Coordinates of N, CA and C in Angstrom, one line a residue:
M8 N 30.8 -24.8 6.8 CA 29.8 -24.0 6.1 C 30.4 -23.5 4.8
R9 N 29.6 -23.5 3.7 CA 30.0 -23.0 2.5 C 29.0 -21.9 2.0
I10 N 29.5 -20.7 1.8 CA 28.7 -19.6 1.3 C 29.0 -19.4 -0.2
A11 N 28.0 -19.1 -0.9 CA 28.1 -18.8 -2.4 C 27.6 -17.4 -2.5
V12 N 28.3 -16.6 -3.4 CA 27.8 -15.3 -3.7 C 27.8 -15.2 -5.2
T13 N 26.6 -14.7 -5.8 CA 26.6 -14.4 -7.2 C 27.7 -13.4 -7.5
Y14 N 28.5 -13.6 -8.5 CA 29.8 -12.9 -8.6 C 30.1 -12.4 -10.0
E15 N 30.5 -11.1 -10.1 CA 31.0 -10.5 -11.4 C 31.9 -9.4 -11.0
N16 N 33.2 -9.5 -11.5 CA 34.2 -8.5 -11.2 C 34.3 -8.0 -9.8
G17 N 34.3 -9.0 -8.9 CA 34.4 -8.6 -7.5 C 33.2 -8.2 -6.7
E18 N 32.1 -8.0 -7.5 CA 30.8 -7.5 -6.9 C 29.8 -8.6 -6.8
V19 N 28.8 -8.3 -6.0 CA 27.6 -9.2 -6.0 C 26.8 -9.0 -7.2
F20 N 26.7 -10.0 -8.1 CA 26.0 -9.9 -9.3 C 24.5 -9.8 -9.0
Q21 N 23.8 -8.9 -9.8 CA 22.4 -8.5 -9.4 C 21.3 -9.4 -9.9
H22 N 21.5 -10.4 -10.7 CA 20.4 -11.2 -11.2 C 20.8 -12.7 -11.1
F23 N 20.3 -13.3 -10.1 CA 20.7 -14.7 -9.8 C 20.6 -15.6 -11.0
G24 N 19.5 -15.6 -11.8 CA 19.3 -16.5 -12.9 C 20.2 -16.3 -14.1
H25 N 20.9 -15.2 -14.1 CA 21.8 -14.9 -15.2 C 23.3 -14.9 -14.7
T26 N 23.6 -15.3 -13.5 CA 24.9 -15.3 -13.0 C 25.8 -16.3 -13.7
E27 N 27.0 -15.9 -14.1 CA 27.9 -16.8 -14.8 C 28.9 -17.4 -13.8
Q28 N 29.0 -16.8 -12.7 CA 30.0 -17.3 -11.7 C 29.5 -17.1 -10.3
F29 N 29.9 -18.0 -9.4 CA 29.7 -17.8 -8.0 C 31.0 -17.8 -7.3
K30 N 31.2 -16.9 -6.3 CA 32.4 -17.0 -5.5 C 32.0 -17.8 -4.3
L31 N 32.8 -18.9 -4.0 CA 32.5 -19.8 -2.9 C 33.5 -19.5 -1.7
Y32 N 33.0 -19.5 -0.5 CA 33.7 -19.2 0.7 C 33.5 -20.4 1.6
D33 N 34.6 -21.1 2.0 CA 34.5 -22.1 3.0 C 34.8 -21.5 4.3
V34 N 33.9 -21.7 5.3 CA 34.0 -21.0 6.6 C 34.1 -22.1 7.7
E35 N 35.1 -21.9 8.6 CA 35.2 -22.7 9.8 C 35.4 -21.8 11.0
E36 N 34.7 -22.1 12.0 CA 34.8 -21.3 13.3 C 34.6 -19.8 13.0
G37 N 33.7 -19.4 12.1 CA 33.4 -18.1 11.8 C 34.4 -17.3 11.0
K38 N 35.4 -18.0 10.4 CA 36.4 -17.4 9.5 C 36.5 -18.1 8.2
V39 N 36.7 -17.3 7.1 CA 36.9 -17.8 5.8 C 38.2 -18.5 5.7
V40 N 38.2 -19.8 5.4 CA 39.5 -20.5 5.3 C 39.9 -20.9 3.8
K41 N 38.9 -20.7 2.9 CA 39.2 -21.0 1.5 C 38.2 -20.3 0.6
E42 N 38.7 -19.7 -0.5 CA 37.8 -19.0 -1.5 C 38.2 -19.6 -2.9
R43 N 37.1 -19.6 -3.7 CA 37.4 -20.0 -5.1 C 36.2 -19.5 -5.9
V44 N 36.4 -19.3 -7.2 CA 35.3 -18.9 -8.1 C 34.9 -20.1 -8.9
A45 N 33.6 -20.4 -9.0 CA 33.0 -21.5 -9.8 C 32.2 -20.9 -11.0
D46 N 32.5 -21.4 -12.2 CA 31.8 -21.1 -13.4 C 30.5 -21.9 -13.5
T47 N 29.4 -21.3 -13.8 CA 28.1 -22.0 -13.9 C 28.0 -22.8 -15.2
E48 N 29.0 -22.6 -16.1 CA 29.0 -23.3 -17.4 C 27.7 -23.2 -18.2
G49 N 27.1 -22.0 -18.1 CA 25.9 -21.7 -18.9 C 24.6 -22.1 -18.3
Q50 N 24.7 -22.7 -17.1 CA 23.4 -23.1 -16.4 C 22.7 -21.8 -15.9
G51 N 21.4 -21.8 -15.9 CA 20.7 -20.6 -15.5 C 19.4 -21.0 -14.8
H52 N 18.9 -20.0 -14.2 CA 17.6 -20.0 -13.4 C 17.4 -21.3 -12.6
G53 N 16.5 -22.2 -13.0 CA 16.2 -23.3 -12.1 C 17.3 -24.3 -11.9
A54 N 18.2 -24.4 -12.9 CA 19.3 -25.4 -12.7 C 20.3 -24.9 -11.7
L55 N 20.3 -23.6 -11.4 CA 21.4 -23.1 -10.5 C 21.2 -23.6 -9.0
A56 N 20.0 -23.8 -8.6 CA 19.8 -24.4 -7.2 C 20.5 -25.7 -7.1
G57 N 20.3 -26.6 -8.1 CA 20.9 -27.9 -8.1 C 22.4 -27.8 -8.2
F58 N 22.9 -26.8 -9.0 CA 24.3 -26.6 -9.2 C 24.9 -26.2 -7.8
L59 N 24.3 -25.3 -7.1 CA 24.8 -24.9 -5.8 C 24.7 -26.1 -4.8
A60 N 23.6 -26.9 -4.8 CA 23.5 -28.0 -3.9 C 24.6 -29.0 -4.2
G61 N 24.9 -29.2 -5.4 CA 26.0 -30.1 -5.8 C 27.4 -29.7 -5.3
L62 N 27.5 -28.4 -5.1 CA 28.7 -27.8 -4.5 C 28.7 -27.8 -3.0
K63 N 27.6 -28.3 -2.4 CA 27.4 -28.3 -1.0 C 27.4 -26.9 -0.3
V64 N 26.7 -26.0 -1.0 CA 26.5 -24.7 -0.5 C 25.4 -24.7 0.5
D65 N 25.6 -24.0 1.7 CA 24.6 -23.9 2.7 C 23.9 -22.5 2.6
T66 N 24.6 -21.5 2.2 CA 24.0 -20.1 2.2 C 24.3 -19.4 0.9
L67 N 23.4 -18.7 0.4 CA 23.5 -17.9 -0.8 C 23.3 -16.4 -0.5
I68 N 24.2 -15.6 -1.0 CA 24.1 -14.1 -1.0 C 24.0 -13.7 -2.4
C69 N 23.0 -12.9 -2.7 CA 22.8 -12.4 -4.1 C 22.1 -11.1 -4.2
G70 N 21.9 -10.6 -5.4 CA 21.1 -9.4 -5.6 C 19.6 -9.8 -5.8
G71 N 19.1 -9.6 -7.0 CA 17.7 -9.9 -7.3 C 17.6 -11.4 -7.6
I72 N 16.4 -12.0 -7.2 CA 16.1 -13.4 -7.4 C 14.6 -13.6 -7.5
G73 N 14.2 -14.4 -8.4 CA 12.8 -14.7 -8.6 C 12.2 -15.7 -7.7
G74 N 10.9 -15.8 -7.6 CA 10.2 -16.7 -6.7 C 10.5 -18.1 -6.9
G75 N 10.6 -18.5 -8.2 CA 10.8 -19.9 -8.5 C 12.2 -20.4 -8.0
A76 N 13.2 -19.5 -8.2 CA 14.5 -19.8 -7.8 C 14.6 -19.9 -6.2
Q77 N 13.8 -19.0 -5.6 CA 13.8 -19.0 -4.1 C 13.2 -20.3 -3.6
Q78 N 12.2 -20.8 -4.3 CA 11.6 -22.0 -3.9 C 12.5 -23.2 -4.1
A79 N 13.3 -23.2 -5.2 CA 14.2 -24.2 -5.5 C 15.3 -24.2 -4.5
L80 N 15.8 -23.1 -4.1 CA 16.9 -23.0 -3.1 C 16.4 -23.5 -1.7
A81 N 15.1 -23.1 -1.4 CA 14.6 -23.6 -0.1 C 14.4 -25.1 -0.1
G82 N 14.0 -25.6 -1.3 CA 13.9 -27.1 -1.4 C 15.2 -27.8 -1.3
A83 N 16.3 -27.1 -1.6 CA 17.6 -27.7 -1.5 C 18.3 -27.4 -0.2
G84 N 17.5 -26.7 0.7 CA 18.0 -26.4 2.0 C 19.1 -25.3 2.1
I85 N 19.1 -24.4 1.1 CA 20.1 -23.4 1.0 C 19.4 -22.1 1.5
R86 N 20.0 -21.5 2.6 CA 19.5 -20.2 3.1 C 19.8 -19.1 2.1
L87 N 18.9 -18.2 2.0 CA 19.0 -17.1 1.0 C 19.1 -15.7 1.7
F88 N 20.0 -14.9 1.3 CA 20.1 -13.5 1.7 C 20.2 -12.7 0.4
G89 N 19.0 -12.2 -0.1 CA 19.0 -11.5 -1.3 C 18.9 -10.0 -1.1
G90 N 18.9 -9.2 -2.3 CA 18.9 -7.8 -2.2 C 20.2 -7.2 -1.8
V91 N 21.3 -7.9 -1.9 CA 22.6 -7.4 -1.5 C 23.3 -6.8 -2.6
S92 N 24.0 -5.7 -2.4 CA 24.9 -5.1 -3.4 C 26.2 -4.8 -2.8
G93 N 27.2 -4.5 -3.7 CA 28.5 -4.1 -3.3 C 29.5 -5.3 -3.5
R94 N 30.7 -5.2 -2.8 CA 31.7 -6.1 -3.0 C 31.4 -7.5 -2.4
A95 N 31.6 -8.6 -3.1 CA 31.3 -9.9 -2.6 C 32.0 -10.2 -1.3
D96 N 33.3 -9.9 -1.2 CA 34.1 -10.2 0.0 C 33.5 -9.4 1.2
D97 N 33.1 -8.2 1.0 CA 32.5 -7.4 2.1 C 31.2 -8.0 2.5
A98 N 30.4 -8.5 1.6 CA 29.1 -9.0 2.0 C 29.3 -10.3 2.8
V99 N 30.3 -11.1 2.5 CA 30.5 -12.3 3.3 C 31.1 -11.9 4.7
R100 N 32.0 -10.9 4.7 CA 32.5 -10.5 6.0 C 31.3 -10.0 6.9
D101 N 30.4 -9.1 6.3 CA 29.3 -8.6 7.0 C 28.4 -9.7 7.5
Y102 N 28.2 -10.7 6.7 CA 27.3 -11.9 7.0 C 27.9 -12.6 8.3
L103 N 29.2 -12.8 8.2 CA 29.9 -13.5 9.3 C 29.9 -12.7 10.6
E104 N 29.8 -11.4 10.5 CA 29.8 -10.5 11.6 C 28.4 -10.2 12.1
G105 N 27.4 -10.8 11.4 CA 26.0 -10.5 11.8 C 25.4 -9.2 11.4
K106 N 26.1 -8.5 10.4 CA 25.6 -7.2 10.1 C 25.3 -7.0 8.6
L107 N 25.0 -8.1 7.9 CA 24.7 -8.0 6.4 C 23.4 -7.3 6.2
N108 N 23.5 -6.3 5.3 CA 22.3 -5.5 4.9 C 21.7 -6.3 3.7
Y109 N 20.5 -6.9 4.0 CA 19.8 -7.7 2.9 C 18.4 -7.4 3.0
N110 N 17.6 -7.9 2.0 CA 16.2 -7.7 1.9 C 15.5 -9.0 2.0
P111 N 14.9 -9.4 3.1 CA 14.2 -10.7 3.2 C 13.1 -10.9 2.2
N112 N 12.6 -9.8 1.7 CA 11.4 -9.8 0.7 C 11.8 -9.6 -0.7
V113 N 13.1 -9.7 -1.0 CA 13.6 -9.5 -2.4 C 12.8 -10.4 -3.4
R114 N 12.5 -9.9 -4.5 CA 11.8 -10.7 -5.5 C 12.0 -10.0 -6.9
C115 N 12.3 -10.8 -7.8 CA 12.4 -10.3 -9.2 C 11.5 -11.2 -10.0
D116 N 10.4 -10.6 -10.5 CA 9.4 -11.4 -11.2 C 9.3 -11.1 -12.7
H117 N 10.4 -10.6 -13.3 CA 10.3 -10.2 -14.7 C 11.6 -10.7 -15.4
H118 N 11.5 -10.7 -16.7 CA 12.6 -11.1 -17.5 C 12.8 -10.0 -18.5
G119 N 13.8 -10.1 -19.4 CA 14.0 -9.0 -20.4 C 14.5 -7.7 -19.7
H120 N 15.4 -7.9 -18.7 CA 15.9 -6.7 -18.1 C 16.6 -5.7 -19.0
E121 N 16.4 -4.5 -18.9 CA 17.0 -3.5 -19.7 C 18.5 -3.4 -19.2
Q122 N 19.3 -2.8 -20.0 CA 20.8 -2.7 -19.7 C 20.9 -1.9 -18.4
G123 N 21.7 -2.4 -17.4 CA 21.9 -1.7 -16.2 C 20.8 -1.9 -15.1
H124 N 19.8 -2.6 -15.4 CA 18.7 -2.9 -14.5 C 19.2 -3.9 -13.5
S125 N 18.9 -3.7 -12.2 CA 19.1 -4.7 -11.2 C 18.0 -4.7 -10.2
C126 N 17.5 -5.9 -9.9 CA 16.4 -6.1 -9.0 C 16.8 -6.0 -7.6
G127 N 18.0 -6.1 -7.3 CA 18.4 -6.1 -5.9 C 18.4 -4.7 -5.2
Q128 N 18.4 -3.7 -5.9 CA 18.6 -2.4 -5.3 C 17.9 -1.2 -5.9
H129 N 16.7 -1.4 -6.3 CA 16.0 -0.2 -6.8 C 14.5 -0.3 -6.4
T130 N 13.8 0.8 -6.6 CA 12.4 0.9 -6.5 C 11.8 0.7 -7.9
C131 N 10.9 -0.3 -7.9 CA 10.3 -0.6 -9.3 C 9.3 0.4 -9.7
K132 N 9.2 0.6 -11.0 CA 8.2 1.4 -11.6 C 7.8 0.7 -12.9
G133 N 6.7 0.9 -13.4 CA 6.3 0.3 -14.7 C 5.5 -1.0 -14.5
D134 N 5.7 -1.9 -15.4 CA 4.8 -3.1 -15.5 C 5.5 -4.3 -14.9
H135 N 6.4 -4.2 -14.0 CA 7.0 -5.3 -13.3 C 7.2 -5.1 -11.8
S136 N 7.4 -6.1 -11.1 CA 7.6 -6.0 -9.7 C 8.8 -6.7 -9.2
C137 N 9.5 -6.1 -8.2 CA 10.7 -6.7 -7.6 C 10.5 -6.9 -6.1

């Protein structure tokens, strides 16, 4: 199994379509056996599902993610666990232990995020929905 986490400075990055790096975890018999960071090389939004599929990713852990990206991931056979925040390594550990805190209904339907905005962990107000 290969798990990918949207990644920035050790944390789960909060906007899938803007992530510049994924941390990849190879798992065997329920334990991480290899870790590495992959640079997206400027790919964004729709191209990221193909990027992950090319890396043979089975499972994605992320913060906020839009509906189109969710559909692309489903089409690529990648399981999604969105709405996650905190340290990437902790999220993978929690996933493997069956206690990952995630939001099965996470959705980020807007662009032009203001500085510091994250779709994965807030209550929306205004003219957009997460």
